[in-house]
Coordinates of C-alpha atoms in Angstrom, one line a residue:
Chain X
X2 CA -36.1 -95.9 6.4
X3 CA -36.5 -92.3 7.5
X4 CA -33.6 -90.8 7.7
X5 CA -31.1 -91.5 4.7
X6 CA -27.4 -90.4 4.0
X7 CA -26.7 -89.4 0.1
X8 CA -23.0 -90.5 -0.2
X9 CA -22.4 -88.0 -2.8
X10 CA -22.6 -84.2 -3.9
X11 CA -24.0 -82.0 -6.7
X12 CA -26.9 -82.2 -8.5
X13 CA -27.7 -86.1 -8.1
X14 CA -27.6 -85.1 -4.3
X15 CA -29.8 -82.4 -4.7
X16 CA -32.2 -85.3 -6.9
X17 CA -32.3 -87.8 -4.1
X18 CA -33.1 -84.7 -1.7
X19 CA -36.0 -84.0 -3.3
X20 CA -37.8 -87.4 -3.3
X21 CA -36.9 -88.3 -0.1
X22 CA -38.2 -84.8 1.2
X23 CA -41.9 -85.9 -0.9
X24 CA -41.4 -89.1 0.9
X25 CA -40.9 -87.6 4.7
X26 CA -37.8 -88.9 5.0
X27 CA -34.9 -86.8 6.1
X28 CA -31.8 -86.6 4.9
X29 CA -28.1 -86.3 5.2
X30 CA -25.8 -84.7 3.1
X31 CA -21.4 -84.8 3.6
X32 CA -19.4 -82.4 2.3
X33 CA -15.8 -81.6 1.5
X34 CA -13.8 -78.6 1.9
X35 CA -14.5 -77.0 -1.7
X36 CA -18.1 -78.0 -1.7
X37 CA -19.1 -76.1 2.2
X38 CA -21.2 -73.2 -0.2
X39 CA -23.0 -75.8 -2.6
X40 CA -26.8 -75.9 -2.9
X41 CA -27.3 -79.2 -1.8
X42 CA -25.5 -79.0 1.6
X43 CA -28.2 -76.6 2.4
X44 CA -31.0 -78.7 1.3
X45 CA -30.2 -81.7 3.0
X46 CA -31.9 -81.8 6.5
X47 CA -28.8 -82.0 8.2
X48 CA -25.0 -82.1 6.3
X49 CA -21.6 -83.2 8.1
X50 CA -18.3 -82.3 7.0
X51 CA -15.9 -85.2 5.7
X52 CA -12.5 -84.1 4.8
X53 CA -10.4 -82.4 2.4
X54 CA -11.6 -81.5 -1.5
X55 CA -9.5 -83.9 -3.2
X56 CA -12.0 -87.0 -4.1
X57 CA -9.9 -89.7 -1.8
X58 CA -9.9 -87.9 1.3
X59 CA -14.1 -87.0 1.2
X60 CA -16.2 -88.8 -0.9
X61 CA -14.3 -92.0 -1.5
X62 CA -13.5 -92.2 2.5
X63 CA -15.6 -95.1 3.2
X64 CA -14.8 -94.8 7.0
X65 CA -15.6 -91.1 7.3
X66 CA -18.9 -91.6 5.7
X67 CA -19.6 -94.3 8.0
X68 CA -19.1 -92.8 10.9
X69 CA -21.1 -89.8 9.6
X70 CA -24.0 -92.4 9.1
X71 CA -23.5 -94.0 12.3
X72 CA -23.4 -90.6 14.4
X73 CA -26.1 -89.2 12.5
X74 CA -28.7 -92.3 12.7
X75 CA -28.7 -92.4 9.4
X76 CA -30.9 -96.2 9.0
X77 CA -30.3 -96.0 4.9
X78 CA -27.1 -94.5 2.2
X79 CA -27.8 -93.8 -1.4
X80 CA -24.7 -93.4 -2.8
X81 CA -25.7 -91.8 -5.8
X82 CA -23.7 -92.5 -9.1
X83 CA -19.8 -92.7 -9.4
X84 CA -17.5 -92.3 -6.5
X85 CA -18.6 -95.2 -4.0
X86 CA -21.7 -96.3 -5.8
X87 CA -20.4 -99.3 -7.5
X88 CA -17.4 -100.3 -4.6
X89 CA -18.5 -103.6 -3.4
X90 CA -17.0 -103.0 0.0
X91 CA -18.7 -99.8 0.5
X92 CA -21.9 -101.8 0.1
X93 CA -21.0 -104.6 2.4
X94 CA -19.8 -102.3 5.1
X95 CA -23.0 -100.3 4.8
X96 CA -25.1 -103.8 5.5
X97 CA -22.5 -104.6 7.9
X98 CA -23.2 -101.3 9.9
X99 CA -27.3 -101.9 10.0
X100 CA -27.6 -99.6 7.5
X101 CA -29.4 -100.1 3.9
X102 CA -27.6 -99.8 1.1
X103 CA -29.7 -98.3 -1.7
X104 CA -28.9 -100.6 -4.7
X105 CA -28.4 -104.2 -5.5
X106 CA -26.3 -106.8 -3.0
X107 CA -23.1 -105.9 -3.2
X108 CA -21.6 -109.8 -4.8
X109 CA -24.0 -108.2 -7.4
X110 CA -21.6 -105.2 -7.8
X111 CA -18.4 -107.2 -7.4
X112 CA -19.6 -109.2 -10.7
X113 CA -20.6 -106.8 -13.1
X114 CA -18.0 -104.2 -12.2
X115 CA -14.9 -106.8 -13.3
X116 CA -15.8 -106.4 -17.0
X117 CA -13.8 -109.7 -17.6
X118 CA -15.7 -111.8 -15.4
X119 CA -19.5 -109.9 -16.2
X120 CA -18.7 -110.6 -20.2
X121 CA -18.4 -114.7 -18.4
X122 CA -21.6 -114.3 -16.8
X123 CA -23.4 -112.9 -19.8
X124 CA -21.9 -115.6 -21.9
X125 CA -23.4 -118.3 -20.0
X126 CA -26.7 -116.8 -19.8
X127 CA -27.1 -116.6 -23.5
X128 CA -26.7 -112.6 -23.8
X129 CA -25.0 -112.0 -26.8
X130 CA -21.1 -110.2 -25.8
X131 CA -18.4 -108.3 -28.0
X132 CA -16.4 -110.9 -29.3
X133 CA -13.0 -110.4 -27.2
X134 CA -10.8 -112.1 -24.8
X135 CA -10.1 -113.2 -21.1
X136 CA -7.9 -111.2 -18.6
X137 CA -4.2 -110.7 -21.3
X138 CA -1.1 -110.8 -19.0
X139 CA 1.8 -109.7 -21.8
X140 CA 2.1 -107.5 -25.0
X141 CA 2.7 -110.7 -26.9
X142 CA -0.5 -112.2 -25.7
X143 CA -2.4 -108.5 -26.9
X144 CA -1.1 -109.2 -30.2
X145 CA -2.0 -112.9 -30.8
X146 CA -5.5 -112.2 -29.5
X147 CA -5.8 -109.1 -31.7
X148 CA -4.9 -110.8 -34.7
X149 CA -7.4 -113.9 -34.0
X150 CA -10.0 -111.8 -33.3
X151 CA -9.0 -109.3 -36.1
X152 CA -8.0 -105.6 -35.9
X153 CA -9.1 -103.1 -35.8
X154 CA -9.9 -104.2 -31.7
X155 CA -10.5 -101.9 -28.4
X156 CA -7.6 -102.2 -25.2
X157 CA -9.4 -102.0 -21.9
X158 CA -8.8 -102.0 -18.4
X159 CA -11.3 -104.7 -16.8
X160 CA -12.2 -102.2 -13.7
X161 CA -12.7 -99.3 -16.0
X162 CA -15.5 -97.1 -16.5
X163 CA -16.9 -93.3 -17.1
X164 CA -14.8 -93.6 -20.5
X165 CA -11.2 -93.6 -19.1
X166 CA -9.3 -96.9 -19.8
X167 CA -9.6 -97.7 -23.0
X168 CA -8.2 -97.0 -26.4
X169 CA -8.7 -98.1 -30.1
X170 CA -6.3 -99.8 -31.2
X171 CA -6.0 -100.3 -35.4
X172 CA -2.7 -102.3 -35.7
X173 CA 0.3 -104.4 -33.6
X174 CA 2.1 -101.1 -33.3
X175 CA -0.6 -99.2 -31.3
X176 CA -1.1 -102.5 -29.0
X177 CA 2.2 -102.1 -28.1
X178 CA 2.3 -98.2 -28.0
X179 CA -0.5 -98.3 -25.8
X180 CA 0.1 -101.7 -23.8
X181 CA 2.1 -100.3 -21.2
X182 CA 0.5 -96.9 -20.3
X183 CA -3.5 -98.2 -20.4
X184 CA -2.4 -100.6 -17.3
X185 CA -0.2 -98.3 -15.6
X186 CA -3.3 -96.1 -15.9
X187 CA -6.0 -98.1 -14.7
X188 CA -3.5 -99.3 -11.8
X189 CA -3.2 -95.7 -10.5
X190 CA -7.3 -94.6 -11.5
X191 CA -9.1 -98.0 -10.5
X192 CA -6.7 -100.0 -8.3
X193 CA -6.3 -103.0 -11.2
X194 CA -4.2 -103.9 -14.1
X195 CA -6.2 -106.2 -15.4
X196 CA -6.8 -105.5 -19.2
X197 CA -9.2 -107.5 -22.2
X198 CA -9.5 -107.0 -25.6
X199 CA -12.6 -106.5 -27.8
X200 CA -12.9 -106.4 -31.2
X201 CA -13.8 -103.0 -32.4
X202 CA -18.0 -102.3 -33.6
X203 CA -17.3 -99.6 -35.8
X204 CA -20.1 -97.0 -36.8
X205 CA -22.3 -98.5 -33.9
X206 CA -24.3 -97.2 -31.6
X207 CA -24.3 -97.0 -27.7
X208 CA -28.2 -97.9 -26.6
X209 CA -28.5 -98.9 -23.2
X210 CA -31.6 -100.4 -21.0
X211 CA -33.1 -99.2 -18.2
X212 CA -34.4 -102.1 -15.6
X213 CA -35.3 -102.5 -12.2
X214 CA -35.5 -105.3 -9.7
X215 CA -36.8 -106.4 -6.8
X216 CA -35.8 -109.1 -3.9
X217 CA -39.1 -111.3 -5.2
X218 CA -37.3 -112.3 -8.5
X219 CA -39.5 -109.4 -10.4
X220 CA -37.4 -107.9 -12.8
X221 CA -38.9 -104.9 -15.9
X222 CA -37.6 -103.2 -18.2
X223 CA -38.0 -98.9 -18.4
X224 CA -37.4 -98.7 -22.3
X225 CA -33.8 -97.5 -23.6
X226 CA -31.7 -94.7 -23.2
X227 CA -29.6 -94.0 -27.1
X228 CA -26.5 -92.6 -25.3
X229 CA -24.6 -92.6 -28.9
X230 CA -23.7 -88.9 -28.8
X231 CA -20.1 -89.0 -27.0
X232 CA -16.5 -87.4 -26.1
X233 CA -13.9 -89.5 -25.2
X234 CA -16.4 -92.6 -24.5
X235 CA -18.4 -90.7 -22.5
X236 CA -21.9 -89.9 -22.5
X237 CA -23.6 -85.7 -23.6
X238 CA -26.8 -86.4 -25.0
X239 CA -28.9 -88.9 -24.7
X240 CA -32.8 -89.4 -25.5
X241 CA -35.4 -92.2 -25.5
X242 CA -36.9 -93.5 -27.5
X243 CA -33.7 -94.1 -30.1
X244 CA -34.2 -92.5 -33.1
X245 CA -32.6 -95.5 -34.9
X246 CA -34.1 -99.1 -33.4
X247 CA -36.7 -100.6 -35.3
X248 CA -40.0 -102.0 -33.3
X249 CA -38.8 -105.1 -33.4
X250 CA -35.6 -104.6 -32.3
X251 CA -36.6 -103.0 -29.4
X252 CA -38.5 -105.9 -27.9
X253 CA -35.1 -108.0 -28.5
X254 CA -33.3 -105.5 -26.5
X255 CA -35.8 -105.6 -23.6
X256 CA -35.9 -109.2 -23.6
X257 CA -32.1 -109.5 -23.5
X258 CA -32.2 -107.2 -21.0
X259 CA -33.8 -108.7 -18.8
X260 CA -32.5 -111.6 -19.7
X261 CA -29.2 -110.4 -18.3
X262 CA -30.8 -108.8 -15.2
X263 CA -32.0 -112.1 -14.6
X264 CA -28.6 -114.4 -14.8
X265 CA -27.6 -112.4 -11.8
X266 CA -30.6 -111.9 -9.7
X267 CA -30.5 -108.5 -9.7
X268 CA -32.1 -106.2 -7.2
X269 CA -32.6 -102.6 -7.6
X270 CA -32.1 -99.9 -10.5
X271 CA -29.5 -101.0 -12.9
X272 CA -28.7 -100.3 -16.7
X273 CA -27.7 -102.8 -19.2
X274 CA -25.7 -101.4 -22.0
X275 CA -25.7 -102.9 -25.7
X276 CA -23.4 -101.9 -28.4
X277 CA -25.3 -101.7 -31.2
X278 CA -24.2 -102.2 -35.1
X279 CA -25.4 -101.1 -38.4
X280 CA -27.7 -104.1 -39.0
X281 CA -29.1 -103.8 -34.9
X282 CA -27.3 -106.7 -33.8
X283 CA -26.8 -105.8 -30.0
X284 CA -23.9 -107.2 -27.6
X285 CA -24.0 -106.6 -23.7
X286 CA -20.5 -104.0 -23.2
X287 CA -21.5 -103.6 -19.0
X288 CA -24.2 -103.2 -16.4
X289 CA -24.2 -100.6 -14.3
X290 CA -25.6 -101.4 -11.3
X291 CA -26.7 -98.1 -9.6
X292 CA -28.6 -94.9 -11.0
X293 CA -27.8 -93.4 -14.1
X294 CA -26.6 -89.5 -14.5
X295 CA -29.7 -89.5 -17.4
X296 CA -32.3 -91.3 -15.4
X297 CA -34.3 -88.4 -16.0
X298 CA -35.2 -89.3 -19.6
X299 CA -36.1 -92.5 -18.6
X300 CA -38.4 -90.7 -15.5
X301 CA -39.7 -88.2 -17.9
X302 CA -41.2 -90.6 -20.6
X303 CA -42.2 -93.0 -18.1
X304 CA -43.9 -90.6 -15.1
X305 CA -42.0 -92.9 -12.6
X306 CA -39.7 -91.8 -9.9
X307 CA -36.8 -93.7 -10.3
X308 CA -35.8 -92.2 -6.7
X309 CA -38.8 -93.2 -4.8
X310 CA -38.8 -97.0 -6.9
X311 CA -34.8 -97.4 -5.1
X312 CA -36.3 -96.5 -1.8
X313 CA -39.4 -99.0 -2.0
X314 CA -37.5 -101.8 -3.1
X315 CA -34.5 -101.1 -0.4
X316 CA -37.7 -101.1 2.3
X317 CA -38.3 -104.4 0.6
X318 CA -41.5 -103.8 -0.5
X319 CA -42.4 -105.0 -4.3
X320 CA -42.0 -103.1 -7.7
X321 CA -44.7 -100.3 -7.8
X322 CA -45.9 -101.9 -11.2
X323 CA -45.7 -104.7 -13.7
X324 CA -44.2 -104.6 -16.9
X325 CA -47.5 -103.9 -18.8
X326 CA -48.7 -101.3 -16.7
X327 CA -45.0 -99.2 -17.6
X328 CA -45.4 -97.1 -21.2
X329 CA -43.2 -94.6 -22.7
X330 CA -45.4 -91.8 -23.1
X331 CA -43.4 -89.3 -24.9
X332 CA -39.7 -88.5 -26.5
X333 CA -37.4 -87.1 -24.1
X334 CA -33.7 -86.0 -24.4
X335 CA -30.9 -85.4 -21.8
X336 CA -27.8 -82.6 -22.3
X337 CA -25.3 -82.8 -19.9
X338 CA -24.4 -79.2 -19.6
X339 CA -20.2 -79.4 -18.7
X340 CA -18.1 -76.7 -17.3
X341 CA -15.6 -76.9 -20.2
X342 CA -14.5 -75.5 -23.5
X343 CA -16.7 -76.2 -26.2
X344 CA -14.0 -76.9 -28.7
X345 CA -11.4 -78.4 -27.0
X346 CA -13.3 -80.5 -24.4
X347 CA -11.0 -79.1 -21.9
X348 CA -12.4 -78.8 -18.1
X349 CA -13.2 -74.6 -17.5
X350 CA -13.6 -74.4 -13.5
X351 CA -14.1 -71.2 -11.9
X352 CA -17.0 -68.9 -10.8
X353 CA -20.6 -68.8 -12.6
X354 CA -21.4 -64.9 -12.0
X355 CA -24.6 -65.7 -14.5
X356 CA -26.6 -68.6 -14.5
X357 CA -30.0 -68.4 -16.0
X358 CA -32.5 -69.5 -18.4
X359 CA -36.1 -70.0 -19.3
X360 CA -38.5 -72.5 -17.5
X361 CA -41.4 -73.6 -19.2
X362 CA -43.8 -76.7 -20.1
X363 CA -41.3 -79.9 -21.2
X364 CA -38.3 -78.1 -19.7
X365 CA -37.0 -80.2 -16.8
X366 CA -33.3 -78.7 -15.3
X367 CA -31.5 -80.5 -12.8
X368 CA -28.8 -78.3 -11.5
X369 CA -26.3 -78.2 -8.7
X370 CA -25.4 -75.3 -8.9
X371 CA -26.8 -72.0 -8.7
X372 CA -25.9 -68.2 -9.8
X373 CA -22.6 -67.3 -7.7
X374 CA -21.8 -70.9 -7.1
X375 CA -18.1 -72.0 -8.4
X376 CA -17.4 -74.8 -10.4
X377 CA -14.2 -76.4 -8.1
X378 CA -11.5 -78.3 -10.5
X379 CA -12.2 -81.1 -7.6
X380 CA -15.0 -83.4 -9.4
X381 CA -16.5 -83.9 -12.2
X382 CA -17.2 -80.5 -14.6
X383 CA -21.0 -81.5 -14.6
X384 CA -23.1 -78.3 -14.1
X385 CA -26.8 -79.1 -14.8
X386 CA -28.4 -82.0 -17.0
X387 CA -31.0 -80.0 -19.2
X388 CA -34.1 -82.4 -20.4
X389 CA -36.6 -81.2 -23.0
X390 CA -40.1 -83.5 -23.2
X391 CA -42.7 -83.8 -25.9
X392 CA -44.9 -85.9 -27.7
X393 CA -42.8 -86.0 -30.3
X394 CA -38.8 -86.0 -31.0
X395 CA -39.4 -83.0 -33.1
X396 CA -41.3 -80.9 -30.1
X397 CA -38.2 -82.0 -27.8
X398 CA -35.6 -81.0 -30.1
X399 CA -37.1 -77.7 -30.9
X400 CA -37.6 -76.8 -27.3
X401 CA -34.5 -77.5 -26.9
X402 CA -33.3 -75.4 -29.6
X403 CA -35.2 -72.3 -27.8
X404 CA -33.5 -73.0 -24.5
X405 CA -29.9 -73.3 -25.6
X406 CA -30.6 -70.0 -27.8
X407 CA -31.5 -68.4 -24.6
X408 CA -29.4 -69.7 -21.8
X409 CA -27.0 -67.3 -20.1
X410 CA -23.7 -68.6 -18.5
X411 CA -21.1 -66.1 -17.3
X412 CA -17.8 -66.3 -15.6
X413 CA -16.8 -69.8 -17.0
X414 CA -17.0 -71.5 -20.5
X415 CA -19.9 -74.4 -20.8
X416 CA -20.4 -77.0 -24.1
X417 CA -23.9 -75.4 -24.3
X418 CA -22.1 -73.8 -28.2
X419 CA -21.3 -77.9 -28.7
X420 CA -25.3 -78.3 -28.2
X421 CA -26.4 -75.5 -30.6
X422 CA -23.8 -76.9 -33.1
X423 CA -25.5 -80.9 -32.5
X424 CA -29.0 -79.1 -32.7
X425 CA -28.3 -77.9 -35.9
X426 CA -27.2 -81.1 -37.6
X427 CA -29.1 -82.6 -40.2
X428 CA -28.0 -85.7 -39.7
X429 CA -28.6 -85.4 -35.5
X430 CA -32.5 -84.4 -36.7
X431 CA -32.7 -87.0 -39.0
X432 CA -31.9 -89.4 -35.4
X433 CA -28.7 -90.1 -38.2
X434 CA -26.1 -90.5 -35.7
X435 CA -23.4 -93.0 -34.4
X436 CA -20.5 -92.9 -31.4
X437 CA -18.2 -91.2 -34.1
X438 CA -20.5 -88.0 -34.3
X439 CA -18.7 -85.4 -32.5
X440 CA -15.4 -86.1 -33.5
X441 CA -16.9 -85.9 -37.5
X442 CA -18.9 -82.4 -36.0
Chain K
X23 CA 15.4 -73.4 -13.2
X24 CA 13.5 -74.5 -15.7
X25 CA 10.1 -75.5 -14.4
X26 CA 7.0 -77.4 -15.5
X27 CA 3.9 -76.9 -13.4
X28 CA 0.3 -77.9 -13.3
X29 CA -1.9 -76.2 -15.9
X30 CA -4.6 -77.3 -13.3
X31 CA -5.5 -79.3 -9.9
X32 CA -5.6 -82.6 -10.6
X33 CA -4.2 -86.4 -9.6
X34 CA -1.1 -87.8 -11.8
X35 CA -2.1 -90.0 -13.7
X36 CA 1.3 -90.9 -15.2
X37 CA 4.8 -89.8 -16.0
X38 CA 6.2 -90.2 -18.6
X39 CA 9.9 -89.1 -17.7
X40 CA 12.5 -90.6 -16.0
X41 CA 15.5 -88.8 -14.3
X42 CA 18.6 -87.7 -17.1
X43 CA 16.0 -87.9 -19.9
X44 CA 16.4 -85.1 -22.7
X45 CA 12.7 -83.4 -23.1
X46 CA 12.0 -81.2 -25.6
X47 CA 9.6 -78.5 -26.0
X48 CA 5.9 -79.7 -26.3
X49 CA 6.8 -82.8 -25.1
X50 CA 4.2 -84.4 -23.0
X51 CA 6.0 -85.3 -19.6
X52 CA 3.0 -86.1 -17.4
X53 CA -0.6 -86.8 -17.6
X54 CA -3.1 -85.5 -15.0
X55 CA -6.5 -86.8 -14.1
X56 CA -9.1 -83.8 -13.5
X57 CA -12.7 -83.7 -13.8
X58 CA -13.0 -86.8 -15.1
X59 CA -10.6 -85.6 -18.1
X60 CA -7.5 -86.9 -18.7
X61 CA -5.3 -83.7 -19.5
X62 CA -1.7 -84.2 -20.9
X63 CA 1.0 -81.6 -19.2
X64 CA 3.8 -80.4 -21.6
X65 CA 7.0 -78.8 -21.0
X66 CA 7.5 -75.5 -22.2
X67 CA 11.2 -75.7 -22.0
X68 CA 14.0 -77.7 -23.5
X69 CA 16.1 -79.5 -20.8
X70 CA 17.4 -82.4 -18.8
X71 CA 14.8 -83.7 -16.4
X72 CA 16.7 -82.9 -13.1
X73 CA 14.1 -84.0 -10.9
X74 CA 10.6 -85.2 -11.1
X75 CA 8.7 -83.8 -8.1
X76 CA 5.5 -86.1 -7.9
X77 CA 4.3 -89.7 -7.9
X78 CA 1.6 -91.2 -9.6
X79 CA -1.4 -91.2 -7.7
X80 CA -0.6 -87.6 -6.1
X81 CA -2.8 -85.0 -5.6
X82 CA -1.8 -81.6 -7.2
X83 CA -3.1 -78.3 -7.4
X84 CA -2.3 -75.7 -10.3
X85 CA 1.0 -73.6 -10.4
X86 CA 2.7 -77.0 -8.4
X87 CA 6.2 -77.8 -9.8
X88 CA 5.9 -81.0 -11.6
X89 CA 9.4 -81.4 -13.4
X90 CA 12.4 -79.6 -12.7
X91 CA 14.8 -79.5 -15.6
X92 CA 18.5 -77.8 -16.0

């Protein structure tokens, strides 16, 4: 591969820039409308234009970005995270083309991203699962499962993901509140009504697995991400090693891990996530089966470039390193720095006339954006993801601390308040923290 | 006319009005997807929904007319 197409935008296109540029390879970047100004069009080597702002007429147009490859002799596409990057037919019609798709085989993607049928799969190969149900077809059905399973259990839509499509659900009345509206919802968002249930983990944790294959049956594991701090279901902080996993249960997480990676041959960087209880039993909730938004943390306590791995194993070549030649050096920790009102989670688009802050040792900032640049209400409110690195948890946080203190932001409102406000938490020092932290804050 | 727009730019996500129906005000009529965030659009007026302007699964930007009510 030497001249690769990054199906996507921002700062993860700005990421895959950069190791492909260390790598010699050049690259090309498409673009909407609202996005003609952004750093990363300008990095790219060479950037094409591929419709309108709105999400399904750019970066979800499968044909335009084909084309785009094909015209621009593009020989691989990494499509990043979100948008196309876990759409099966995207994959095959990249392959189909001559082109290489950056990730696992697409059958791969079509398994784990049905949630119904990747909870089957899991099951057979021993990885322990939620306790829930099959694809429900009525109300009725929600209710009888519910109460055999026992409430209080979580609705979800089987093609859902990035925390919309799924709600809590404590009693028959909210089931059938909610019944209605969660498929109509994931109809219109994901193009399926298809809905499960799972019983509720209450004051768990969300601690996720970082693994990587290759297409000679070598599978490792890069240590876990804790992703426990969330809004909505979805992800603002997270850091490696988890404060809360014992020793021992870390190696059972790895093992299942891989495990699961395993049961589906899997090729590629991919992310098993566990749900974790009070007592560390763990249950497989998904794989993701492309890059993670916080792969940093996982690149920043290993020294690996999780970028440069993706590329090596698409070229077919064999993982870099075996599993006993990968440690976790340090503590490192991820905040996802949002365009949006700090107390009311709301998005906050608009124009950032001030954007700076202090760079120094264990300070790692990935931004798309720059000073000037607007924040579009087009894709996701995502400004920068800010990771802090030390020896220990303590040096991250407190570096951390310093650079939130210090940040300037003008011209729209950012969550960086929300981080000052986590920082400050004894419990969130203490590593004393569960999914139900913010909401307590 | 009494009018309910878009507080922002955004894809319906889902409506939760039907022609005829009463709406009061505060009631949440649609919901709209943006930046990842689902964000519930209430109607600042009391009314009749007269006509719903949008689909589910249409684009919108902010200030569009959402809900017309009389």
């Amino acid at each position: 591969m030497q001249r690769i197409l990054i199906a996507n935008r921002g700062e993860i296109a700005l990421r895959i820039i950069k190791t492909c540029t260390e790598m010699g390879i050049e690259t090309i970047a498409v673009y909407s409308d609202a996005d003609q100004d952004m750093p990363f069009v300008k990095a790219a080597t060479k950037a094409v234009y591929i419709g309108d702002s709105p999400v399904n007429k750019s970066y979800l147009q499968v044909e335009n970005i084909l084309q785009a490859a094909i015209s621009e002799r593009a020989d691989g596409i990494h499509p990043g995270y979100g948008f196309l990057s876990e759409n099966p037919q995207f994959a095959e019609k990249v392959s189909e083309a001559g082109i290489t798709f950056i990730g696992p085989d697409s059958n791969t993607i079509q398994l784990m991203g049905d949630k119904i049928v990747s909870r089957h799969v899991m099951e057979s190969a021993e990885v322990p699962v939620v306790p829930g149900s099959s694809g429900i077809k009525s109300k009725e059905e929600a209710i009888s499962v519910a109460y055999e399973i026992g409430f209080p259990v979580m609705l979800k839509a089987s093609s859902g993901g990035g925390g919309i499509g799924m709600v809590l659900c404590e009693n028959e009345e909210t089931i059938v509140k909610n019944f209605d509206s969660i498929r109509t919802r994931a109809k219109a968002y994901f193009g399926s009504d298809a809905v499960f249930i799972e019983k509720y983990i209450p004051n768990a944790r969300h601690i996720e697995v970082q693994i990587f294959g290759d297409n000679y049956g070598n599978v490792i594991h890069l240590f876990e991400r804790d992703c426990s701090i969330q809004r909505r279901h979805q992800k603002v902080v997270e850091e490696s090693p988890s404060p809360f996993m014992s020793e021992e249960g870390r190696l059972k997480l790895y093992e299942t891990a891989i495990k699961a990676a395993k049961a589906v041959n899997y090729k590629n960087a991919g992310t098993i996530e566990f749900i974790v209880d009070e007592n560390e039993n763990f249950y497989f909730l998904e794989m993701n089966t492309r890059l993670q938004v916080e792969h940093p943390v996982t690149e920043q306590v290993t020294g690996l470039d999780l970028v440069k791995w993706q590329i090596l194993v698409s070229r077919g070549k064999q993982l870099p390193l075996s599993q006993h030649e990968i440690v976790s050096k340090c503590h490192a920790i991820e905040f996802r720095l949002y365009a949006e009102d700090p107390v009311r989670f709301l998005p906050s688009p608009g124009k950032i006339t001030k954007l700076k802050w202090e760079d120094s040792e264990g300070i790692r900032v990935d931004s798309g954006y720059t000073e000037n640049g607007t924040v579009t209400p087009f894709y996701d409110p995502m400004i920068a993801k800010c990771i802090f690195y030390g020896v220990s948890r303590q040096e991250s946080l407190s570096k951390a601390v310093k650079f939130f203190n210090h940040i300037q932001i003008e011209g729209i409102k950012t969550n960086a308040p929300l981080f000052q406000k986590i920082l400050t938490s004894d419990d969130f020092q203490k590593g004393n923290y569960t999914t139900g932290f913010l909401s307590k804050l | 006319m009494k009018e309910v727009t878009a507080t922002m730019a955004g894809t319906v996500l889902n409506i939760f009005v039907s022609n005829g129906d009463s709406v009061s005000i505060n009631q949440e009529v649609i919901m709209i997807e943006s930046m990842k965030m689902e964000i519930p659009i209430e109607s600042t007026f009391e009314g009749v929904v007269k006509n719903l302007k949008v689909n589910i699964g249409d684009f919108v930007n902010e200030g569009d007319v959402l809900v017309e009510l009389e």
